[in-house]
JSON list of C-alpha atoms in Angstrom, two decimals:
[
{"chain": "A", "resi": 78, "resn": "MET", "atom": "CA", "xyz": [-0.04, -0.02, -0.20]},
{"chain": "A", "resi": 79, "resn": "TYR", "atom": "CA", "xyz": [1.38, 3.46, -0.93]},
{"chain": "A", "resi": 80, "resn": "PRO", "atom": "CA", "xyz": [1.10, 6.49, 1.19]},
{"chain": "A", "resi": 81, "resn": "ILE", "atom": "CA", "xyz": [-2.07, 8.52, 0.57]},
{"chain": "A", "resi": 82, "resn": "LEU", "atom": "CA", "xyz": [-1.45, 11.92, -0.34]},
{"chain": "A", "resi": 83, "resn": "THR", "atom": "CA", "xyz": [-4.03, 15.01, -0.40]},
{"chain": "A", "resi": 84, "resn": "ALA", "atom": "CA", "xyz": [-4.72, 16.71, -3.63]},
{"chain": "A", "resi": 85, "resn": "GLU", "atom": "CA", "xyz": [-2.94, 19.48, -2.40]},
{"chain": "A", "resi": 86, "resn": "GLN", "atom": "CA", "xyz": [0.20, 17.50, -1.68]},
{"chain": "A", "resi": 87, "resn": "LYS", "atom": "CA", "xyz": [0.21, 15.86, -5.10]},
{"chain": "A", "resi": 88, "resn": "VAL", "atom": "CA", "xyz": [0.08, 19.42, -6.65]},
{"chain": "A", "resi": 89, "resn": "ALA", "atom": "CA", "xyz": [2.88, 20.84, -4.60]},
{"chain": "A", "resi": 90, "resn": "VAL", "atom": "CA", "xyz": [5.37, 18.13, -5.71]},
{"chain": "A", "resi": 91, "resn": "PHE", "atom": "CA", "xyz": [5.22, 19.97, -9.20]},
{"chain": "A", "resi": 92, "resn": "LYS", "atom": "CA", "xyz": [5.06, 23.17, -8.19]},
{"chain": "A", "resi": 93, "resn": "LYS", "atom": "CA", "xyz": [8.40, 24.13, -10.03]},
{"chain": "A", "resi": 94, "resn": "GLU", "atom": "CA", "xyz": [7.34, 22.50, -13.20]},
{"chain": "A", "resi": 95, "resn": "LEU", "atom": "CA", "xyz": [3.65, 24.07, -13.05]},
{"chain": "A", "resi": 96, "resn": "SER", "atom": "CA", "xyz": [5.45, 27.61, -12.78]},
{"chain": "A", "resi": 97, "resn": "TYR", "atom": "CA", "xyz": [6.77, 26.79, -16.47]},
{"chain": "A", "resi": 98, "resn": "ILE", "atom": "CA", "xyz": [3.19, 27.33, -17.46]},
{"chain": "A", "resi": 99, "resn": "GLU", "atom": "CA", "xyz": [2.04, 30.75, -18.18]},
{"chain": "A", "resi": 100, "resn": "SER", "atom": "CA", "xyz": [-1.60, 30.34, -18.90]},
{"chain": "A", "resi": 101, "resn": "PRO", "atom": "CA", "xyz": [-3.65, 30.59, -15.76]},
{"chain": "A", "resi": 102, "resn": "ILE", "atom": "CA", "xyz": [-6.34, 28.23, -17.55]},
{"chain": "A", "resi": 103, "resn": "VAL", "atom": "CA", "xyz": [-3.89, 25.50, -18.40]},
{"chain": "A", "resi": 104, "resn": "ARG", "atom": "CA", "xyz": [-2.19, 25.66, -15.10]},
{"chain": "A", "resi": 105, "resn": "THR", "atom": "CA", "xyz": [-5.30, 25.27, -13.41]},
{"chain": "A", "resi": 106, "resn": "ILE", "atom": "CA", "xyz": [-6.24, 22.38, -15.73]},
{"chain": "A", "resi": 107, "resn": "VAL", "atom": "CA", "xyz": [-3.13, 20.85, -15.01]},
{"chain": "A", "resi": 108, "resn": "GLU", "atom": "CA", "xyz": [-3.14, 21.18, -11.23]},
{"chain": "A", "resi": 109, "resn": "ASP", "atom": "CA", "xyz": [-7.08, 19.71, -11.32]},
{"chain": "A", "resi": 110, "resn": "LEU", "atom": "CA", "xyz": [-5.82, 16.67, -13.13]},
{"chain": "A", "resi": 111, "resn": "LEU", "atom": "CA", "xyz": [-2.59, 16.07, -10.73]},
{"chain": "A", "resi": 112, "resn": "SER", "atom": "CA", "xyz": [-4.74, 15.98, -7.78]},
{"chain": "A", "resi": 113, "resn": "GLU", "atom": "CA", "xyz": [-6.56, 12.95, -9.10]},
{"chain": "A", "resi": 114, "resn": "VAL", "atom": "CA", "xyz": [-3.21, 11.02, -9.99]},
{"chain": "A", "resi": 115, "resn": "PRO", "atom": "CA", "xyz": [-2.90, 7.54, -8.38]},
{"chain": "A", "resi": 116, "resn": "ASN", "atom": "CA", "xyz": [-0.77, 7.60, -5.09]},
{"chain": "A", "resi": 117, "resn": "TYR", "atom": "CA", "xyz": [1.60, 4.98, -6.61]},
{"chain": "A", "resi": 118, "resn": "PHE", "atom": "CA", "xyz": [2.79, 7.37, -9.18]},
{"chain": "A", "resi": 119, "resn": "PHE", "atom": "CA", "xyz": [4.60, 9.33, -6.64]},
{"chain": "A", "resi": 120, "resn": "GLU", "atom": "CA", "xyz": [6.63, 6.11, -5.26]},
{"chain": "A", "resi": 121, "resn": "ILE", "atom": "CA", "xyz": [7.39, 3.85, -8.24]},
{"chain": "A", "resi": 122, "resn": "PRO", "atom": "CA", "xyz": [10.72, 3.86, -10.60]},
{"chain": "A", "resi": 123, "resn": "ALA", "atom": "CA", "xyz": [10.21, 5.29, -14.24]},
{"chain": "A", "resi": 124, "resn": "SER", "atom": "CA", "xyz": [11.02, 1.91, -15.40]},
{"chain": "A", "resi": 125, "resn": "SER", "atom": "CA", "xyz": [9.74, -1.13, -13.73]},
{"chain": "A", "resi": 126, "resn": "THR", "atom": "CA", "xyz": [12.71, -3.25, -15.17]},
{"chain": "A", "resi": 127, "resn": "GLY", "atom": "CA", "xyz": [15.47, -0.57, -14.80]},
{"chain": "A", "resi": 128, "resn": "LYS", "atom": "CA", "xyz": [16.34, -1.03, -18.61]},
{"chain": "A", "resi": 129, "resn": "TYR", "atom": "CA", "xyz": [14.88, 2.23, -20.06]},
{"chain": "A", "resi": 130, "resn": "HIS", "atom": "CA", "xyz": [15.86, 5.10, -17.93]},
{"chain": "A", "resi": 131, "resn": "PRO", "atom": "CA", "xyz": [18.79, 6.49, -16.44]},
{"chain": "A", "resi": 132, "resn": "ASP", "atom": "CA", "xyz": [19.82, 5.71, -13.05]},
{"chain": "A", "resi": 133, "resn": "TYR", "atom": "CA", "xyz": [18.37, 8.89, -11.42]},
{"chain": "A", "resi": 134, "resn": "ALA", "atom": "CA", "xyz": [14.88, 7.69, -12.49]},
{"chain": "A", "resi": 135, "resn": "LEU", "atom": "CA", "xyz": [15.33, 4.53, -10.66]},
{"chain": "A", "resi": 136, "resn": "GLY", "atom": "CA", "xyz": [14.35, 3.46, -7.36]},
{"chain": "A", "resi": 137, "resn": "LYS", "atom": "CA", "xyz": [11.67, 5.17, -5.11]},
{"chain": "A", "resi": 138, "resn": "GLY", "atom": "CA", "xyz": [10.27, 8.28, -6.71]},
{"chain": "A", "resi": 139, "resn": "GLY", "atom": "CA", "xyz": [11.81, 7.79, -9.65]},
{"chain": "A", "resi": 140, "resn": "LEU", "atom": "CA", "xyz": [9.02, 8.34, -12.00]},
{"chain": "A", "resi": 141, "resn": "VAL", "atom": "CA", "xyz": [8.48, 11.49, -10.43]},
{"chain": "A", "resi": 142, "resn": "ARG", "atom": "CA", "xyz": [12.13, 12.55, -11.09]},
{"chain": "A", "resi": 143, "resn": "HIS", "atom": "CA", "xyz": [11.72, 11.34, -14.64]},
{"chain": "A", "resi": 144, "resn": "THR", "atom": "CA", "xyz": [8.66, 13.67, -15.25]},
{"chain": "A", "resi": 145, "resn": "LYS", "atom": "CA", "xyz": [10.39, 16.56, -13.62]},
{"chain": "A", "resi": 146, "resn": "ALA", "atom": "CA", "xyz": [13.28, 16.01, -16.01]},
{"chain": "A", "resi": 147, "resn": "ALA", "atom": "CA", "xyz": [10.97, 15.91, -19.00]},
{"chain": "A", "resi": 148, "resn": "ALA", "atom": "CA", "xyz": [9.38, 19.00, -17.90]},
{"chain": "A", "resi": 149, "resn": "LEU", "atom": "CA", "xyz": [12.83, 20.56, -17.32]},
{"chain": "A", "resi": 150, "resn": "PHE", "atom": "CA", "xyz": [13.70, 19.78, -21.14]},
{"chain": "A", "resi": 151, "resn": "ALA", "atom": "CA", "xyz": [10.12, 21.11, -22.15]},
{"chain": "A", "resi": 152, "resn": "ASN", "atom": "CA", "xyz": [10.93, 24.56, -20.11]},
{"chain": "A", "resi": 153, "resn": "ILE", "atom": "CA", "xyz": [14.42, 24.77, -21.65]},
{"chain": "A", "resi": 154, "resn": "LEU", "atom": "CA", "xyz": [13.49, 24.16, -25.42]},
{"chain": "A", "resi": 155, "resn": "SER", "atom": "CA", "xyz": [10.46, 26.47, -25.08]},
{"chain": "A", "resi": 156, "resn": "THR", "atom": "CA", "xyz": [13.02, 29.40, -25.52]},
{"chain": "A", "resi": 157, "resn": "PRO", "atom": "CA", "xyz": [14.77, 28.03, -28.89]},
{"chain": "A", "resi": 158, "resn": "ASN", "atom": "CA", "xyz": [10.97, 26.75, -29.55]},
{"chain": "A", "resi": 159, "resn": "PRO", "atom": "CA", "xyz": [12.41, 24.46, -32.53]},
{"chain": "A", "resi": 160, "resn": "LEU", "atom": "CA", "xyz": [8.77, 23.43, -33.56]},
{"chain": "A", "resi": 161, "resn": "ASN", "atom": "CA", "xyz": [7.36, 27.10, -33.51]},
{"chain": "A", "resi": 162, "resn": "LEU", "atom": "CA", "xyz": [4.87, 26.51, -30.87]},
{"chain": "A", "resi": 163, "resn": "THR", "atom": "CA", "xyz": [2.62, 29.24, -29.58]},
{"chain": "A", "resi": 164, "resn": "ARG", "atom": "CA", "xyz": [2.97, 30.11, -26.30]},
{"chain": "A", "resi": 165, "resn": "PHE", "atom": "CA", "xyz": [-0.63, 28.49, -25.49]},
{"chain": "A", "resi": 166, "resn": "GLN", "atom": "CA", "xyz": [0.71, 25.40, -27.29]},
{"chain": "A", "resi": 167, "resn": "LEU", "atom": "CA", "xyz": [3.68, 25.30, -25.38]},
{"chain": "A", "resi": 168, "resn": "ASP", "atom": "CA", "xyz": [1.81, 25.44, -22.13]},
{"chain": "A", "resi": 169, "resn": "CYS", "atom": "CA", "xyz": [-0.52, 22.77, -23.21]},
{"chain": "A", "resi": 170, "resn": "ALA", "atom": "CA", "xyz": [2.47, 20.74, -24.02]},
{"chain": "A", "resi": 171, "resn": "ILE", "atom": "CA", "xyz": [4.40, 21.27, -20.80]},
{"chain": "A", "resi": 172, "resn": "GLY", "atom": "CA", "xyz": [1.05, 20.10, -19.04]},
{"chain": "A", "resi": 173, "resn": "ALA", "atom": "CA", "xyz": [1.03, 16.98, -20.96]},
{"chain": "A", "resi": 174, "resn": "VAL", "atom": "CA", "xyz": [4.72, 16.29, -20.28]},
{"chain": "A", "resi": 175, "resn": "ILE", "atom": "CA", "xyz": [3.83, 16.84, -16.44]},
{"chain": "A", "resi": 176, "resn": "LEU", "atom": "CA", "xyz": [0.87, 14.18, -16.78]},
{"chain": "A", "resi": 177, "resn": "HIS", "atom": "CA", "xyz": [2.10, 12.01, -19.50]},
{"chain": "A", "resi": 178, "resn": "ASP", "atom": "CA", "xyz": [2.95, 8.92, -17.11]},
{"chain": "A", "resi": 179, "resn": "THR", "atom": "CA", "xyz": [0.63, 9.50, -14.62]},
{"chain": "A", "resi": 180, "resn": "ARG", "atom": "CA", "xyz": [-1.08, 6.15, -15.30]},
{"chain": "A", "resi": 181, "resn": "LYS", "atom": "CA", "xyz": [1.99, 4.17, -15.91]},
{"chain": "A", "resi": 182, "resn": "SER", "atom": "CA", "xyz": [0.94, 1.16, -13.95]},
{"chain": "A", "resi": 183, "resn": "GLY", "atom": "CA", "xyz": [-2.78, 1.39, -14.25]},
{"chain": "A", "resi": 184, "resn": "LEU", "atom": "CA", "xyz": [-5.75, 3.50, -14.04]},
{"chain": "A", "resi": 185, "resn": "ASP", "atom": "CA", "xyz": [-5.47, 3.68, -9.98]},
{"chain": "A", "resi": 186, "resn": "ASP", "atom": "CA", "xyz": [-4.13, 2.27, -6.87]},
{"chain": "A", "resi": 187, "resn": "ASN", "atom": "CA", "xyz": [-6.35, -0.79, -6.59]},
{"chain": "A", "resi": 188, "resn": "VAL", "atom": "CA", "xyz": [-5.49, -2.12, -10.10]},
{"chain": "A", "resi": 189, "resn": "LYS", "atom": "CA", "xyz": [-1.83, -1.56, -10.09]},
{"chain": "A", "resi": 190, "resn": "SER", "atom": "CA", "xyz": [0.37, -3.60, -12.10]},
{"chain": "A", "resi": 191, "resn": "ASP", "atom": "CA", "xyz": [3.88, -4.64, -11.38]},
{"chain": "A", "resi": 192, "resn": "TYR", "atom": "CA", "xyz": [5.03, -3.70, -14.83]},
{"chain": "A", "resi": 193, "resn": "THR", "atom": "CA", "xyz": [4.36, -0.69, -16.98]},
{"chain": "A", "resi": 194, "resn": "ARG", "atom": "CA", "xyz": [1.06, -1.01, -18.85]},
{"chain": "A", "resi": 195, "resn": "PHE", "atom": "CA", "xyz": [2.17, -0.63, -22.45]},
{"chain": "A", "resi": 196, "resn": "ASP", "atom": "CA", "xyz": [-1.43, 1.12, -23.01]},
{"chain": "A", "resi": 197, "resn": "HIS", "atom": "CA", "xyz": [-0.29, 3.68, -20.20]},
{"chain": "A", "resi": 198, "resn": "PRO", "atom": "CA", "xyz": [-0.55, 6.62, -22.59]},
{"chain": "A", "resi": 199, "resn": "ILE", "atom": "CA", "xyz": [-4.09, 5.66, -23.58]},
{"chain": "A", "resi": 200, "resn": "LEU", "atom": "CA", "xyz": [-4.86, 5.19, -19.99]},
{"chain": "A", "resi": 201, "resn": "ALA", "atom": "CA", "xyz": [-3.42, 8.56, -18.84]},
{"chain": "A", "resi": 202, "resn": "ALA", "atom": "CA", "xyz": [-5.19, 10.69, -22.08]},
{"chain": "A", "resi": 203, "resn": "LYS", "atom": "CA", "xyz": [-8.46, 8.87, -20.95]},
{"chain": "A", "resi": 204, "resn": "ALA", "atom": "CA", "xyz": [-8.20, 10.07, -17.45]},
{"chain": "A", "resi": 205, "resn": "VAL", "atom": "CA", "xyz": [-7.95, 13.64, -18.64]},
{"chain": "A", "resi": 206, "resn": "LEU", "atom": "CA", "xyz": [-10.69, 13.24, -21.08]},
{"chain": "A", "resi": 207, "resn": "ASN", "atom": "CA", "xyz": [-12.86, 11.54, -18.49]},
{"chain": "A", "resi": 208, "resn": "THR", "atom": "CA", "xyz": [-12.54, 14.25, -16.14]},
{"chain": "A", "resi": 209, "resn": "TYR", "atom": "CA", "xyz": [-13.72, 16.55, -18.26]},
{"chain": "A", "resi": 210, "resn": "GLY", "atom": "CA", "xyz": [-16.44, 14.63, -19.72]},
{"chain": "A", "resi": 211, "resn": "ILE", "atom": "CA", "xyz": [-15.18, 13.99, -23.34]},
{"chain": "A", "resi": 212, "resn": "ASP", "atom": "CA", "xyz": [-15.72, 10.69, -24.99]},
{"chain": "A", "resi": 213, "resn": "MET", "atom": "CA", "xyz": [-13.36, 9.85, -27.69]},
{"chain": "A", "resi": 214, "resn": "PRO", "atom": "CA", "xyz": [-14.08, 6.40, -28.90]},
{"chain": "A", "resi": 215, "resn": "ASP", "atom": "CA", "xyz": [-10.97, 5.98, -31.07]},
{"chain": "A", "resi": 216, "resn": "MET", "atom": "CA", "xyz": [-7.63, 7.46, -29.51]},
{"chain": "A", "resi": 217, "resn": "ASN", "atom": "CA", "xyz": [-6.10, 7.29, -32.93]},
{"chain": "A", "resi": 218, "resn": "ASN", "atom": "CA", "xyz": [-8.41, 9.68, -34.32]},
{"chain": "A", "resi": 219, "resn": "PHE", "atom": "CA", "xyz": [-8.62, 12.85, -32.19]},
{"chain": "A", "resi": 220, "resn": "ALA", "atom": "CA", "xyz": [-11.10, 14.46, -34.60]},
{"chain": "A", "resi": 221, "resn": "ILE", "atom": "CA", "xyz": [-13.88, 12.12, -33.58]},
{"chain": "A", "resi": 222, "resn": "TYR", "atom": "CA", "xyz": [-15.22, 12.93, -30.06]},
{"chain": "A", "resi": 223, "resn": "SER", "atom": "CA", "xyz": [-18.27, 14.19, -28.05]},
{"chain": "A", "resi": 224, "resn": "PHE", "atom": "CA", "xyz": [-18.35, 16.35, -25.15]},
{"chain": "A", "resi": 225, "resn": "ASN", "atom": "CA", "xyz": [-20.62, 17.97, -22.39]},
{"chain": "A", "resi": 226, "resn": "PRO", "atom": "CA", "xyz": [-21.78, 21.30, -24.20]},
{"chain": "A", "resi": 227, "resn": "GLU", "atom": "CA", "xyz": [-21.37, 22.95, -20.80]},
{"chain": "A", "resi": 228, "resn": "ILE", "atom": "CA", "xyz": [-17.56, 22.64, -21.14]},
{"chain": "A", "resi": 229, "resn": "THR", "atom": "CA", "xyz": [-16.48, 26.13, -22.84]},
{"chain": "A", "resi": 230, "resn": "ARG", "atom": "CA", "xyz": [-13.99, 26.20, -25.55]},
{"chain": "A", "resi": 231, "resn": "ASP", "atom": "CA", "xyz": [-11.31, 27.82, -23.14]},
{"chain": "A", "resi": 232, "resn": "ILE", "atom": "CA", "xyz": [-11.51, 24.67, -21.54]},
{"chain": "A", "resi": 233, "resn": "LEU", "atom": "CA", "xyz": [-12.08, 22.11, -24.26]},
{"chain": "A", "resi": 234, "resn": "GLU", "atom": "CA", "xyz": [-8.95, 23.48, -26.36]},
{"chain": "A", "resi": 235, "resn": "PRO", "atom": "CA", "xyz": [-6.31, 22.73, -23.74]},
{"chain": "A", "resi": 236, "resn": "VAL", "atom": "CA", "xyz": [-7.79, 19.36, -22.50]},
{"chain": "A", "resi": 237, "resn": "LEU", "atom": "CA", "xyz": [-7.67, 18.30, -26.15]},
{"chain": "A", "resi": 238, "resn": "PHE", "atom": "CA", "xyz": [-4.16, 19.45, -26.65]},
{"chain": "A", "resi": 239, "resn": "ILE", "atom": "CA", "xyz": [-2.92, 17.85, -23.48]},
{"chain": "A", "resi": 240, "resn": "ALA", "atom": "CA", "xyz": [-4.65, 14.56, -24.04]},
{"chain": "A", "resi": 241, "resn": "TYR", "atom": "CA", "xyz": [-3.77, 13.72, -27.40]},
{"chain": "A", "resi": 242, "resn": "ALA", "atom": "CA", "xyz": [-0.01, 14.69, -26.72]},
{"chain": "A", "resi": 243, "resn": "ILE", "atom": "CA", "xyz": [-0.14, 12.28, -23.84]},
{"chain": "A", "resi": 244, "resn": "ALA", "atom": "CA", "xyz": [-1.42, 9.59, -26.16]},
{"chain": "A", "resi": 245, "resn": "SER", "atom": "CA", "xyz": [1.21, 9.75, -28.44]},
{"chain": "A", "resi": 246, "resn": "HIS", "atom": "CA", "xyz": [4.11, 10.30, -26.41]},
{"chain": "A", "resi": 247, "resn": "MET", "atom": "CA", "xyz": [5.69, 7.10, -26.96]},
{"chain": "A", "resi": 248, "resn": "GLY", "atom": "CA", "xyz": [6.42, 8.17, -30.46]},
{"chain": "A", "resi": 249, "resn": "GLN", "atom": "CA", "xyz": [7.58, 5.53, -32.86]},
{"chain": "A", "resi": 250, "resn": "TRP", "atom": "CA", "xyz": [7.92, 2.93, -29.94]},
{"chain": "A", "resi": 251, "resn": "ASN", "atom": "CA", "xyz": [4.12, 2.25, -30.40]},
{"chain": "A", "resi": 252, "resn": "THR", "atom": "CA", "xyz": [3.51, -1.40, -30.68]},
{"chain": "A", "resi": 253, "resn": "SER", "atom": "CA", "xyz": [4.97, -4.17, -28.36]},
{"chain": "A", "resi": 254, "resn": "LYS", "atom": "CA", "xyz": [5.32, -7.98, -28.97]},
{"chain": "A", "resi": 255, "resn": "TYR", "atom": "CA", "xyz": [3.87, -8.32, -25.50]},
{"chain": "A", "resi": 256, "resn": "SER", "atom": "CA", "xyz": [0.77, -6.38, -26.31]},
{"chain": "A", "resi": 257, "resn": "PRO", "atom": "CA", "xyz": [0.17, -7.39, -30.08]},
{"chain": "A", "resi": 258, "resn": "ASP", "atom": "CA", "xyz": [-3.24, -6.01, -29.98]},
{"chain": "A", "resi": 259, "resn": "ILE", "atom": "CA", "xyz": [-2.38, -2.41, -29.11]},
{"chain": "A", "resi": 260, "resn": "VAL", "atom": "CA", "xyz": [-1.42, 0.39, -31.44]},
{"chain": "A", "resi": 261, "resn": "LEU", "atom": "CA", "xyz": [-0.35, 3.54, -29.59]},
{"chain": "A", "resi": 262, "resn": "PRO", "atom": "CA", "xyz": [-1.18, 6.84, -31.54]},
{"chain": "A", "resi": 263, "resn": "THR", "atom": "CA", "xyz": [2.22, 8.26, -32.94]},
{"chain": "A", "resi": 264, "resn": "PRO", "atom": "CA", "xyz": [2.90, 12.11, -32.99]},
{"chain": "A", "resi": 265, "resn": "THR", "atom": "CA", "xyz": [1.71, 13.98, -35.99]},
{"chain": "A", "resi": 266, "resn": "THR", "atom": "CA", "xyz": [1.36, 17.66, -34.60]},
{"chain": "A", "resi": 267, "resn": "PRO", "atom": "CA", "xyz": [4.08, 19.90, -33.34]},
{"chain": "A", "resi": 268, "resn": "ILE", "atom": "CA", "xyz": [2.70, 19.69, -29.82]},
{"chain": "A", "resi": 269, "resn": "GLN", "atom": "CA", "xyz": [2.69, 15.97, -30.00]},
{"chain": "A", "resi": 270, "resn": "GLN", "atom": "CA", "xyz": [6.26, 15.87, -31.32]},
{"chain": "A", "resi": 271, "resn": "PHE", "atom": "CA", "xyz": [7.47, 18.31, -28.74]},
{"chain": "A", "resi": 272, "resn": "VAL", "atom": "CA", "xyz": [5.96, 16.16, -25.93]},
{"chain": "A", "resi": 273, "resn": "HIS", "atom": "CA", "xyz": [7.82, 12.90, -27.52]},
{"chain": "A", "resi": 274, "resn": "MET", "atom": "CA", "xyz": [10.93, 14.58, -27.67]},
{"chain": "A", "resi": 275, "resn": "CYS", "atom": "CA", "xyz": [11.06, 15.95, -24.24]},
{"chain": "A", "resi": 276, "resn": "ASP", "atom": "CA", "xyz": [9.99, 12.49, -22.88]},
{"chain": "A", "resi": 277, "resn": "TYR", "atom": "CA", "xyz": [12.81, 10.77, -25.03]},
{"chain": "A", "resi": 278, "resn": "LEU", "atom": "CA", "xyz": [15.36, 13.02, -23.85]},
{"chain": "A", "resi": 279, "resn": "ALA", "atom": "CA", "xyz": [14.39, 12.41, -20.18]},
{"chain": "A", "resi": 280, "resn": "SER", "atom": "CA", "xyz": [14.75, 8.60, -20.70]},
{"chain": "A", "resi": 281, "resn": "ARG", "atom": "CA", "xyz": [18.34, 9.03, -22.28]},
{"chain": "A", "resi": 282, "resn": "LYS", "atom": "CA", "xyz": [20.99, 7.03, -20.09]},
{"chain": "A", "resi": 283, "resn": "GLU", "atom": "CA", "xyz": [23.80, 9.68, -21.33]},
{"chain": "A", "resi": 284, "resn": "LEU", "atom": "CA", "xyz": [21.99, 12.46, -19.83]},
{"chain": "A", "resi": 285, "resn": "ASP", "atom": "CA", "xyz": [22.45, 12.90, -15.96]},
{"chain": "A", "resi": 286, "resn": "ILE", "atom": "CA", "xyz": [20.08, 15.39, -14.74]},
{"chain": "A", "resi": 287, "resn": "LYS", "atom": "CA", "xyz": [20.67, 16.86, -10.95]},
{"chain": "A", "resi": 288, "resn": "ASN", "atom": "CA", "xyz": [18.64, 19.19, -8.49]},
{"chain": "A", "resi": 289, "resn": "LEU", "atom": "CA", "xyz": [15.59, 18.05, -9.64]},
{"chain": "A", "resi": 290, "resn": "PHE", "atom": "CA", "xyz": [13.79, 19.07, -6.42]}
]
């Protein structure tokens, strides 16, 4: 059993990373979504086998450190802005980076897997959508969705941006022999590509990031 954190404690873990987001609306959305993240997320390593992430992302709290590193890369890259994102798009991308692995071992503490769920990008993206009452039957086709008409566009747009960037964050590694029935979305838009790039950099063993807290 993992320590139970309050919503405020969960948000506080990423206080620095949330400060990278300039838009108050996007920051509030990300804070609300963070408050619902399973408790296990704050305890587990970034890699359940230890094979695919650097040493600083392993052990207790490793997934949080990986997430912080990915957000740091997002903040650094927002200055040269190689994909020419608008400031609003950058904010949504940073939000997606913070939330991208929040269902890595399953939807909640009661169904946590001992290993990384290959479909974790879909689980995390759907958690974002479900929070705001958005139904997307095909996660490979973000053009088809329905939503509660009470959701205003200033909420709907960033939620969709965040969700589809989370869903495709695995990039080209979108199939697995261990889960042959799952095909993850691949990045097709600049926001999606940006999020995948940040996650990829944070997974590289050649890069040792310090002072993440």
